[in-house]
Short mmCIF file of C-alpha atoms and ligand atoms in Angstrom, two decimals:
data_model
loop_
_atom_site.label_atom_id
_atom_site.label_comp_id
_atom_site.label_asym_id
_atom_site.label_seq_id
_atom_site.Cartn_x
_atom_site.Cartn_y
_atom_site.Cartn_z
CA UNK A 1 0.00 0.00 0.00
CA UNK A 2 1.38 3.36 -0.98
CA UNK A 3 1.76 6.13 1.51
CA UNK A 4 2.57 9.02 -0.82
CA UNK A 5 1.60 12.61 -0.23
CA UNK A 6 -1.44 12.34 -2.48
CA UNK A 7 -4.05 14.95 -1.89
CA UNK A 8 -7.50 15.10 -3.40
CA UNK A 9 -7.82 11.36 -3.68
CA UNK A 10 -8.44 8.47 -1.38
CA UNK A 11 -7.22 5.97 -3.91
CA UNK A 12 -3.64 5.30 -2.99
CA UNK A 13 -4.05 1.55 -3.45
CA UNK A 14 -3.23 1.84 -7.16
CA UNK A 15 0.28 3.03 -6.30
CA UNK A 16 2.44 6.15 -6.36
CA UNK A 17 6.09 6.88 -7.11
CA UNK A 18 8.33 6.93 -4.08
CA UNK A 19 10.23 10.04 -5.10
CA UNK A 20 10.63 12.59 -7.86
CA UNK A 21 13.88 10.91 -8.93
CA UNK A 22 12.14 7.55 -9.00
CA UNK A 23 9.53 8.98 -11.34
CA UNK A 24 12.11 10.63 -13.59
CA UNK A 25 14.02 7.37 -13.93
CA UNK A 26 10.88 5.35 -14.62
CA UNK A 27 9.62 7.82 -17.23
CA UNK A 28 13.09 8.08 -18.75
CA UNK A 29 13.10 4.28 -18.76
CA UNK A 30 9.90 4.29 -20.76
CA UNK A 31 11.26 6.87 -23.17
CA UNK A 32 14.77 5.53 -23.62
CA UNK A 33 14.50 2.27 -25.48
CA UNK A 34 15.02 0.81 -28.91
CA UNK A 35 13.68 4.11 -30.24
CA UNK A 36 16.74 5.95 -28.97
CA UNK A 37 19.52 3.46 -29.38
CA UNK A 38 18.42 1.39 -32.36
CA UNK A 39 16.06 3.66 -34.32
CA UNK A 40 17.61 7.08 -33.75
CA UNK A 41 21.02 6.26 -35.26
CA UNK A 42 19.54 4.61 -38.31
CA UNK A 43 17.00 7.30 -39.12
CA UNK A 44 19.72 9.91 -38.56
CA UNK A 45 22.01 7.96 -40.87
CA UNK A 46 19.32 7.68 -43.51
CA UNK A 47 18.44 11.38 -43.27
CA UNK A 48 21.86 12.89 -43.66
CA UNK A 49 23.31 13.13 -40.13
CA UNK A 50 23.81 16.34 -38.16
CA UNK A 51 21.08 18.42 -39.82
CA UNK A 52 18.55 15.76 -38.91
CA UNK A 53 19.72 15.74 -35.31
CA UNK A 54 18.90 19.45 -35.08
CA UNK A 55 15.52 18.92 -36.70
CA UNK A 56 14.76 16.16 -34.21
CA UNK A 57 15.70 18.28 -31.21
CA UNK A 58 13.47 21.06 -32.60
CA UNK A 59 10.54 18.63 -32.94
CA UNK A 60 11.03 17.34 -29.40
CA UNK A 61 11.00 20.77 -27.79
CA UNK A 62 8.34 22.42 -29.96
CA UNK A 63 5.82 19.55 -30.14
CA UNK A 64 6.95 16.75 -27.83
CA UNK A 65 7.52 18.67 -24.62
CA UNK A 66 4.17 20.55 -24.58
CA UNK A 67 2.35 17.25 -25.18
CA UNK A 68 4.40 15.52 -22.51
CA UNK A 69 3.30 18.17 -19.99
CA UNK A 70 -0.31 17.73 -21.14
CA UNK A 71 -0.23 13.95 -20.72
CA UNK A 72 1.45 14.02 -17.32
CA UNK A 73 -0.96 16.67 -16.06
CA UNK A 74 -4.01 14.78 -17.25
CA UNK A 75 -2.76 11.68 -15.49
CA UNK A 76 -1.92 13.36 -12.21
CA UNK A 77 -5.17 15.28 -12.09
CA UNK A 78 -7.33 12.21 -12.55
CA UNK A 79 -5.22 9.50 -10.93
CA UNK A 80 -6.27 7.26 -13.75
CA UNK A 81 -5.26 5.35 -16.89
CA UNK A 82 -5.95 7.12 -20.23
CA UNK A 83 -9.59 5.99 -20.45
CA UNK A 84 -10.34 6.81 -16.82
CA UNK A 85 -8.48 10.12 -17.05
CA UNK A 86 -10.70 11.33 -19.86
CA UNK A 87 -13.85 10.06 -18.17
CA UNK A 88 -12.85 11.86 -14.97
CA UNK A 89 -12.99 15.13 -16.87
CA UNK A 90 -15.81 14.80 -19.40
CA UNK A 91 -17.74 11.76 -18.18
CA UNK A 92 -18.88 9.13 -20.58
CA UNK A 93 -18.48 11.12 -23.83
CA UNK A 94 -16.96 9.99 -27.12
CA UNK A 95 -13.63 11.42 -25.96
CA UNK A 96 -13.18 8.16 -24.09
CA UNK A 97 -12.30 6.52 -27.41
CA UNK A 98 -9.09 8.52 -27.37
CA UNK A 99 -8.27 6.64 -24.16
CA UNK A 100 -9.17 3.33 -25.75
CA UNK A 101 -6.98 4.17 -28.73
CA UNK A 102 -4.10 4.68 -26.30
CA UNK A 103 -4.68 1.41 -24.48
CA UNK A 104 -4.96 -0.52 -27.75
CA UNK A 105 -1.87 1.20 -29.16
CA UNK A 106 0.04 0.11 -26.06
CA UNK A 107 -0.87 -3.53 -26.61
CA UNK A 108 -0.16 -3.44 -30.34
CA UNK A 109 3.17 -1.63 -30.12
CA UNK A 110 4.18 -4.00 -27.34
CA UNK A 111 3.26 -6.94 -29.55
CA UNK A 112 5.90 -6.15 -32.18
CA UNK A 113 8.35 -4.16 -30.04
CA UNK A 114 8.87 -7.26 -27.91
CA UNK A 115 10.02 -9.10 -31.01
CA UNK A 116 12.88 -6.68 -31.68
CA UNK A 117 13.63 -6.57 -27.98
CA UNK A 118 13.84 -10.38 -28.07
CA UNK A 119 16.38 -10.17 -30.91
CA UNK A 120 18.57 -7.81 -28.91
CA UNK A 121 18.39 -10.27 -26.04
CA UNK A 122 19.26 -13.15 -28.39
CA UNK A 123 22.16 -11.16 -29.83
CA UNK A 124 23.77 -11.00 -26.40
CA UNK A 125 24.27 -14.77 -26.60
CA UNK A 126 24.85 -14.84 -30.34
CA UNK A 127 27.77 -12.46 -29.83
CA UNK A 128 29.21 -14.38 -26.91
CA UNK A 129 28.94 -17.70 -28.74
CA UNK A 130 30.51 -16.20 -31.88
CA UNK A 131 27.57 -17.61 -33.77
CA UNK A 132 27.98 -16.88 -37.49
CA UNK A 133 24.37 -16.98 -38.70
CA UNK A 134 23.34 -13.85 -40.61
CA UNK A 135 20.57 -11.53 -39.48
CA UNK A 136 18.19 -13.00 -42.07
CA UNK A 137 18.94 -16.55 -41.02
CA UNK A 138 18.50 -15.50 -37.40
CA UNK A 139 15.14 -13.78 -37.82
CA UNK A 140 13.53 -16.40 -39.93
CA UNK A 141 13.80 -19.19 -37.40
CA UNK A 142 10.26 -19.30 -36.08
CA UNK A 143 11.00 -21.31 -32.97
CA UNK A 144 14.01 -19.30 -31.89
CA UNK A 145 12.07 -16.08 -32.34
CA UNK A 146 9.16 -17.44 -30.37
CA UNK A 147 11.48 -18.47 -27.55
CA UNK A 148 13.19 -15.09 -27.35
CA UNK A 149 9.82 -13.39 -27.52
CA UNK A 150 8.52 -15.40 -24.60
CA UNK A 151 11.68 -14.76 -22.60
CA UNK A 152 11.32 -11.01 -23.09
CA UNK A 153 7.63 -10.81 -22.32
CA UNK A 154 8.21 -12.85 -19.16
CA UNK A 155 10.88 -10.42 -17.98
CA UNK A 156 8.43 -7.58 -18.64
CA UNK A 157 5.72 -9.40 -16.73
CA UNK A 158 8.16 -9.93 -13.88
CA UNK A 159 8.72 -6.19 -13.48
CA UNK A 160 5.13 -5.00 -13.96
CA UNK A 161 3.95 -7.68 -11.54
CA UNK A 162 5.80 -5.92 -8.74
CA UNK A 163 3.63 -2.82 -9.15
CA UNK A 164 4.48 0.85 -9.46
CA UNK A 165 6.97 1.29 -6.66
CA UNK A 166 8.16 -2.26 -6.02
CA UNK A 167 8.44 -3.20 -9.70
CA UNK A 168 8.69 -0.36 -12.20
CA UNK A 169 10.39 2.25 -10.02
CA UNK A 170 12.69 -0.21 -8.33
CA UNK A 171 13.94 -1.74 -11.58
CA UNK A 172 14.24 1.63 -13.32
CA UNK A 173 16.44 2.86 -10.50
CA UNK A 174 18.69 -0.16 -10.88
CA UNK A 175 18.80 -0.35 -14.66
CA UNK A 176 18.75 3.25 -15.89
CA UNK A 177 22.03 4.43 -14.34
CA UNK A 178 23.80 1.48 -16.00
CA UNK A 179 22.91 2.72 -19.48
CA UNK A 180 25.15 5.79 -19.83
CA UNK A 181 28.07 3.89 -18.33
CA UNK A 182 27.81 1.07 -20.87
CA UNK A 183 27.28 3.58 -23.64
CA UNK A 184 30.37 5.58 -22.69
CA UNK A 185 32.44 2.44 -22.79
CA UNK A 186 31.35 1.73 -26.36
CA UNK A 187 31.86 5.34 -27.43
CA UNK A 188 35.45 5.31 -26.24
CA UNK A 189 36.05 2.11 -28.15
CA UNK A 190 34.34 3.42 -31.27
CA UNK A 191 36.23 6.73 -31.25
CA UNK A 192 39.63 5.06 -30.96
CA UNK A 193 39.17 3.05 -34.17
CA UNK A 194 41.30 4.32 -37.05
CA UNK A 195 39.18 6.33 -39.50
CA UNK A 196 36.45 7.04 -36.98
CA UNK A 197 36.70 10.83 -37.39
CA UNK A 198 34.81 10.71 -40.70
CA UNK A 199 31.87 9.39 -38.67
CA UNK A 200 32.16 12.22 -36.16
CA UNK A 201 32.10 14.75 -39.00
CA UNK A 202 29.05 13.16 -40.58
CA UNK A 203 27.34 13.28 -37.22
CA UNK A 204 28.32 16.78 -36.14
CA UNK A 205 28.62 18.91 -39.28
CA UNK A 206 25.16 19.83 -40.50
CA UNK A 207 24.44 19.71 -44.20
CA UNK A 208 20.97 21.15 -44.56
CA UNK A 209 20.74 20.22 -48.21
CA UNK A 210 20.36 16.62 -47.06
CA UNK A 211 16.97 17.35 -45.47
CA UNK A 212 13.78 16.67 -47.38
CA UNK A 213 10.09 17.05 -46.55
CA UNK A 214 10.20 13.42 -45.61
CA UNK A 215 12.86 14.19 -42.97
CA UNK A 216 10.41 16.47 -41.18
CA UNK A 217 7.90 13.65 -40.96
CA UNK A 218 10.47 11.23 -39.72
CA UNK A 219 11.73 13.70 -37.10
CA UNK A 220 8.22 14.29 -35.76
CA UNK A 221 7.37 10.59 -35.74
CA UNK A 222 10.62 9.92 -33.90
CA UNK A 223 9.81 12.65 -31.35
CA UNK A 224 6.58 10.81 -30.48
CA UNK A 225 7.90 7.28 -30.52
CA UNK A 226 11.12 8.00 -28.68
CA UNK A 227 9.42 9.99 -25.93
CA UNK A 228 6.57 7.49 -25.49
CA UNK A 229 4.01 10.13 -26.41
CA UNK A 230 0.59 9.90 -27.98
CA UNK A 231 -0.73 6.72 -26.34
CA UNK A 232 -1.14 7.64 -22.72
CA UNK A 233 1.97 5.98 -21.32
CA UNK A 234 2.78 9.37 -19.83
CA UNK A 235 -0.82 9.83 -18.67
CA UNK A 236 -0.48 6.55 -16.82
CA UNK A 237 2.95 7.36 -15.37
CA UNK A 238 1.68 10.84 -14.49
CA UNK A 239 -1.20 9.26 -12.58
CA UNK A 240 1.27 7.93 -10.01
CA UNK A 241 2.66 11.41 -9.31
CA UNK A 242 1.82 13.20 -6.11
CA UNK A 243 0.52 16.75 -6.19
CA UNK A 244 3.70 18.32 -4.87
CA UNK A 245 5.90 16.94 -7.63
CA UNK A 246 7.02 19.33 -10.30
CA UNK A 247 5.77 18.22 -13.72
CA UNK A 248 7.78 20.83 -15.59
CA UNK A 249 11.21 20.08 -14.17
CA UNK A 250 10.69 16.31 -14.15
CA UNK A 251 9.30 16.36 -17.70
CA UNK A 252 12.27 18.37 -18.91
CA UNK A 253 14.59 16.01 -17.04
CA UNK A 254 13.10 13.01 -18.83
CA UNK A 255 13.31 14.58 -22.28
CA UNK A 256 16.86 15.84 -21.76
CA UNK A 257 18.05 12.46 -20.56
CA UNK A 258 16.52 10.94 -23.69
CA UNK A 259 18.20 13.42 -26.01
CA UNK A 260 21.51 12.81 -24.28
CA UNK A 261 21.22 9.05 -24.71
CA UNK A 262 20.19 9.37 -28.38
CA UNK A 263 23.06 11.74 -29.01
CA UNK A 264 25.51 9.36 -27.34
CA UNK A 265 24.08 6.39 -29.23
CA UNK A 266 25.05 8.16 -32.47
CA UNK A 267 28.57 8.57 -31.11
CA UNK A 268 28.73 4.88 -30.41
CA UNK A 269 27.49 3.89 -33.85
CA UNK A 270 28.73 6.32 -36.53
CA UNK A 271 32.48 6.43 -35.81
CA UNK A 272 32.56 2.62 -35.92
CA UNK A 273 30.47 2.48 -39.08
CA UNK A 274 32.75 4.96 -40.88
CA UNK A 275 35.91 3.37 -39.55
CA UNK A 276 34.83 0.15 -41.25
CA UNK A 277 33.95 1.90 -44.49
CA UNK A 278 30.28 1.01 -44.13
CA UNK A 279 27.32 3.14 -45.13
CA UNK A 280 25.47 5.02 -42.37
CA UNK A 281 22.26 4.69 -44.38
CA UNK A 282 21.82 0.95 -43.86
CA UNK A 283 18.38 1.46 -42.33
CA UNK A 284 16.86 -0.79 -39.72
CA UNK A 285 19.67 -3.33 -40.15
CA UNK A 286 22.32 -0.90 -38.90
CA UNK A 287 22.68 -2.33 -35.41
CA UNK A 288 21.87 -5.95 -36.22
CA UNK A 289 23.93 -6.33 -39.39
CA UNK A 290 26.57 -3.65 -39.61
CA UNK A 291 27.59 -3.46 -35.96
CA UNK A 292 28.02 -7.23 -35.41
CA UNK A 293 30.23 -7.32 -38.52
CA UNK A 294 32.33 -4.60 -37.00
CA UNK A 295 32.44 -6.31 -33.61
CA UNK A 296 33.52 -9.52 -35.31
CA UNK A 297 36.49 -7.96 -36.97
CA UNK A 298 37.82 -5.93 -34.09
CA UNK A 299 40.09 -6.97 -31.28
CA UNK A 300 37.99 -7.09 -28.14
CA UNK A 301 34.89 -6.84 -30.31
CA UNK A 302 33.14 -9.74 -28.62
CA UNK A 303 33.12 -7.97 -25.29
CA UNK A 304 31.97 -4.71 -26.85
CA UNK A 305 29.24 -6.50 -28.78
CA UNK A 306 28.10 -8.22 -25.63
CA UNK A 307 27.91 -4.90 -23.77
CA UNK A 308 26.10 -3.23 -26.65
CA UNK A 309 23.31 -5.78 -26.86
CA UNK A 310 23.02 -5.93 -23.11
CA UNK A 311 22.57 -2.16 -23.18
CA UNK A 312 19.87 -2.40 -25.83
CA UNK A 313 18.05 -5.13 -23.93
CA UNK A 314 18.02 -3.15 -20.69
CA UNK A 315 16.76 -0.04 -22.47
CA UNK A 316 14.08 -2.06 -24.24
CA UNK A 317 12.92 -3.71 -21.02
CA UNK A 318 12.10 -0.46 -19.22
CA UNK A 319 10.11 0.53 -22.34
CA UNK A 320 8.15 -2.73 -22.68
CA UNK A 321 7.33 -2.32 -19.00
CA UNK A 322 5.64 1.02 -19.70
CA UNK A 323 3.82 -0.34 -22.74
CA UNK A 324 2.36 -3.15 -20.63
CA UNK A 325 1.56 -0.86 -17.69
CA UNK A 326 -0.95 1.16 -19.74
CA UNK A 327 -3.42 -1.67 -20.48
CA UNK A 328 -2.76 -3.11 -17.01
CA UNK A 329 -3.65 0.19 -15.33
CA UNK A 330 -6.76 0.31 -17.50
CA UNK A 331 -7.93 -3.09 -16.26
CA UNK A 332 -7.11 -2.24 -12.64
CA UNK A 333 -8.89 1.14 -12.65
CA UNK A 334 -11.82 0.53 -14.94
CA UNK A 335 -12.57 -3.15 -14.54
CA UNK A 336 -11.41 -3.68 -10.95
CA UNK A 337 -9.13 -6.51 -12.04
CA UNK A 338 -6.28 -7.37 -9.67
CA UNK A 339 -2.81 -6.33 -10.87
CA UNK A 340 -1.43 -9.83 -11.15
CA UNK A 341 -4.39 -11.07 -13.15
CA UNK A 342 -4.31 -7.97 -15.34
CA UNK A 343 -0.62 -8.46 -16.08
CA UNK A 344 -1.06 -12.06 -17.24
CA UNK A 345 -4.16 -11.23 -19.24
CA UNK A 346 -2.57 -8.40 -21.16
CA UNK A 347 0.69 -10.29 -21.67
CA UNK A 348 -1.41 -13.10 -23.17
CA UNK A 349 -3.14 -10.75 -25.59
CA UNK A 350 0.22 -9.28 -26.54
CA UNK A 351 1.65 -12.70 -27.35
CA UNK A 352 -1.37 -13.50 -29.47
CA UNK A 353 -0.75 -10.47 -31.66
CA UNK A 354 2.97 -10.97 -31.50
CA UNK A 355 2.89 -14.39 -33.14
CA UNK A 356 2.09 -13.17 -36.67
CA UNK A 357 4.78 -10.48 -36.30
CA UNK A 358 7.32 -13.05 -35.21
CA UNK A 359 6.44 -15.19 -38.19
CA UNK A 360 6.63 -12.33 -40.66
CA UNK A 361 10.38 -12.42 -41.21
CA UNK A 362 10.40 -15.31 -43.59
CA UNK A 363 9.09 -18.08 -41.32
CA UNK A 364 5.59 -17.98 -42.86
CA UNK A 365 5.13 -16.57 -46.36
CA UNK A 366 1.63 -15.26 -45.73
CA UNK A 367 2.76 -12.94 -42.92
CA UNK A 368 6.05 -12.09 -44.61
CA UNK A 369 4.31 -10.73 -47.69
CA UNK A 370 0.71 -9.95 -46.93
CA UNK A 371 -1.56 -10.37 -49.92
CA UNK A 372 -3.15 -7.11 -51.13
CA UNK A 373 -0.64 -4.97 -49.24
CA UNK A 374 2.14 -4.57 -51.76
CA UNK A 375 4.25 -7.28 -50.20
CA UNK A 376 4.48 -5.56 -46.83
CA UNK A 377 4.92 -7.88 -43.87
CA UNK A 378 2.54 -8.10 -40.92
CA UNK A 379 5.27 -6.48 -38.83
CA UNK A 380 5.61 -3.55 -41.27
CA UNK A 381 1.89 -2.95 -41.23
CA UNK A 382 1.70 -2.96 -37.44
CA UNK A 383 4.61 -0.56 -37.15
CA UNK A 384 3.12 1.74 -39.77
CA UNK A 385 -0.35 1.87 -38.23
CA UNK A 386 0.61 2.00 -34.56
CA UNK A 387 4.14 3.40 -34.59
CA UNK A 388 3.73 5.99 -37.35
CA UNK A 389 0.06 6.92 -37.45
CA UNK A 390 -1.55 6.15 -34.08
CA UNK A 391 1.04 8.00 -31.96
CA UNK A 392 0.93 11.39 -33.73
CA UNK A 393 -2.86 11.04 -34.05
CA UNK A 394 -3.18 10.28 -30.34
CA UNK A 395 -0.77 13.10 -29.49
CA UNK A 396 -2.78 15.59 -31.52
CA UNK A 397 -5.99 14.49 -29.86
CA UNK A 398 -4.48 14.69 -26.36
CA UNK A 399 -3.31 18.23 -27.18
CA UNK A 400 -6.78 19.19 -28.39
CA UNK A 401 -8.45 17.50 -25.44
CA UNK A 402 -6.35 19.23 -22.82
CA UNK A 403 -6.18 22.63 -24.55
CA UNK A 404 -9.75 22.94 -25.80
CA UNK A 405 -11.94 20.55 -23.86
CA UNK A 406 -10.44 20.42 -20.36
CA UNK A 407 -9.04 23.93 -20.73
CA UNK A 408 -5.58 25.42 -20.41
CA UNK A 409 -6.49 27.22 -17.20
CA UNK A 410 -7.63 24.03 -15.45
CA UNK A 411 -4.60 22.13 -16.64
CA UNK A 412 -2.24 24.96 -15.70
CA UNK A 413 -3.75 25.07 -12.21
CA UNK A 414 -3.00 21.38 -11.83
CA UNK A 415 0.61 21.90 -12.90
CA UNK A 416 0.88 24.86 -10.53
CA UNK A 417 0.16 22.63 -7.49
CA UNK A 418 3.76 21.47 -7.72
CA UNK A 419 5.18 24.55 -9.43
CA UNK A 420 3.78 27.96 -8.44
CA UNK A 421 5.87 29.81 -10.97
CA UNK A 422 4.14 28.09 -13.85
CA UNK A 423 1.10 30.36 -13.80
CA UNK A 424 1.59 33.48 -15.90
CA UNK A 425 3.96 33.73 -18.83
CA UNK A 426 4.96 30.07 -18.84
CA UNK A 427 1.43 28.74 -18.85
CA UNK A 428 0.39 31.27 -21.50
CA UNK A 429 3.18 30.15 -23.80
CA UNK A 430 2.39 26.50 -23.16
CA UNK A 431 -1.30 27.13 -23.81
CA UNK A 432 -0.60 28.85 -27.10
CA UNK A 433 1.60 26.06 -28.39
CA UNK A 434 -0.76 23.32 -27.21
CA UNK A 435 -3.83 25.03 -28.64
CA UNK A 436 -2.56 26.06 -32.02
CA UNK A 437 0.93 24.93 -32.91
CA UNK A 438 0.74 21.25 -31.92
CA UNK A 439 -2.57 20.39 -33.57
CA UNK A 440 -1.83 22.28 -36.79
CA UNK A 441 1.71 21.00 -37.24
CA UNK A 442 0.75 17.40 -36.46
CA UNK A 443 -2.29 17.58 -38.71
CA UNK A 444 -0.27 18.75 -41.69
CA UNK A 445 2.40 16.16 -41.06
CA UNK A 446 -0.22 13.42 -40.72
CA UNK A 447 -1.87 14.35 -43.99
CA UNK A 448 1.53 13.95 -45.51
CA UNK A 449 2.36 10.64 -43.82
CA UNK A 450 -0.89 9.08 -44.86
CA UNK A 451 -0.43 10.30 -48.42
CA UNK A 452 -3.50 12.55 -48.41
CA UNK A 453 -1.50 15.60 -49.53
CA UNK A 454 -0.14 13.59 -52.42
CA UNK A 455 -3.65 12.61 -53.45
CA UNK A 456 -4.77 16.22 -53.69
CA UNK A 457 -1.65 17.14 -55.63
CA UNK A 458 0.42 19.02 -53.02
N1 LIG B 501 9.93 5.24 -26.22
C1 LIG B 501 10.20 3.87 -26.44
C2 LIG B 501 11.52 3.74 -27.20
O1 LIG B 501 12.14 4.69 -27.54
C3 LIG B 501 9.09 3.17 -27.17
C4 LIG B 501 7.74 3.45 -26.62
C5 LIG B 501 6.78 4.04 -27.40
C6 LIG B 501 7.45 3.14 -25.29
C7 LIG B 501 5.53 4.36 -26.90
C8 LIG B 501 6.20 3.45 -24.76
C9 LIG B 501 5.25 4.05 -25.56
O2 LIG B 501 11.95 2.66 -27.46
#
């Protein structure tokens, strides 16, 4: 039973964070995952390097941060999961479907994210055993994939089972501080390789001519995915905050930690890639194909490879934990299901949807190249719908809900409970961005992502 300093609620049984630092580490754990260490370097590589990094940081601060504040505030105010949070403010209106979208997005992203997380876990052993199978051979073994998948979902279950303070916060406090240390180790190694400076230049010297309209979309999508925004993970984590905690400073702490880790991940990857004369634009295969090749050829590479995949697995685990916590909190709050039952139930549903994804890398032809969908795999389709479309859509709707429906003044008053200085200029600026800038920018970008602009000839 939690004994936090909650005010305005009698419901402390659902859990609270033990401290502001505990919350920051848990939320940073949710944010920092495959999105930062696996996806960030490859999308940066594919979009021209340094200029993209600047674009990404711009997207995070202009769009991501205001929405992060909105989600956390909504959660803390209501003490509820995304569905319950919305109901607490507007009752049983159609807005609740925004909450359901978030809960469903959590389950669906978890269903395919766990697969990649399972690979990173498998690669720890693959590296140690000097196993020579290629990435393609590795991913198309149905049974191996299923085994790794189950291992990873069970670790996730193990953490979420322990609850907010005894599971999520406790493990985040143990695991998160390890990340930068492991990362620094790899950076030092990467930077001392002969020829690595070309990678540093690529990464640090902006060439704006390399940016396209597409880069803007990718940067915005990455800002949502990497910061766990748009599906209510931050509503849920915010719901365990006590009233005296400062949403603004903790939110900025989380985002800055994420940017730091992403930035460092690039330093780990690009110098090594250039030192080996490889292309930085290898796409999704960058860390599973290019890096292991590099590790294989280098003295001491086995140890570095081991550390790298351990790092990725740890980062992924604190993210899968937050993806599972959203539907679990929903069942606990709305359906009065006990935590342990909720955890198993939702893990089961996740596995069910994960199977076709796991089989879509060559194990089963039907899922590998879906009929009617231009040869896309089941995995690709899930990632497109939930990773690329549902998150910005959800983020836009959360912005509109908080700014227009709940009201900036009400939301700002909630933030002010833990930060008196917020009322005034700061809340006015936040309100303006949340009301106008976020919805308009995301809307235009979404039209573009979904191809609607192309259809009307723009
Ligand atoms: N932010 C996580 C990552 O970077 C992924 C994630 C997305 C987690 C949405 C929770 C919600 O890997």
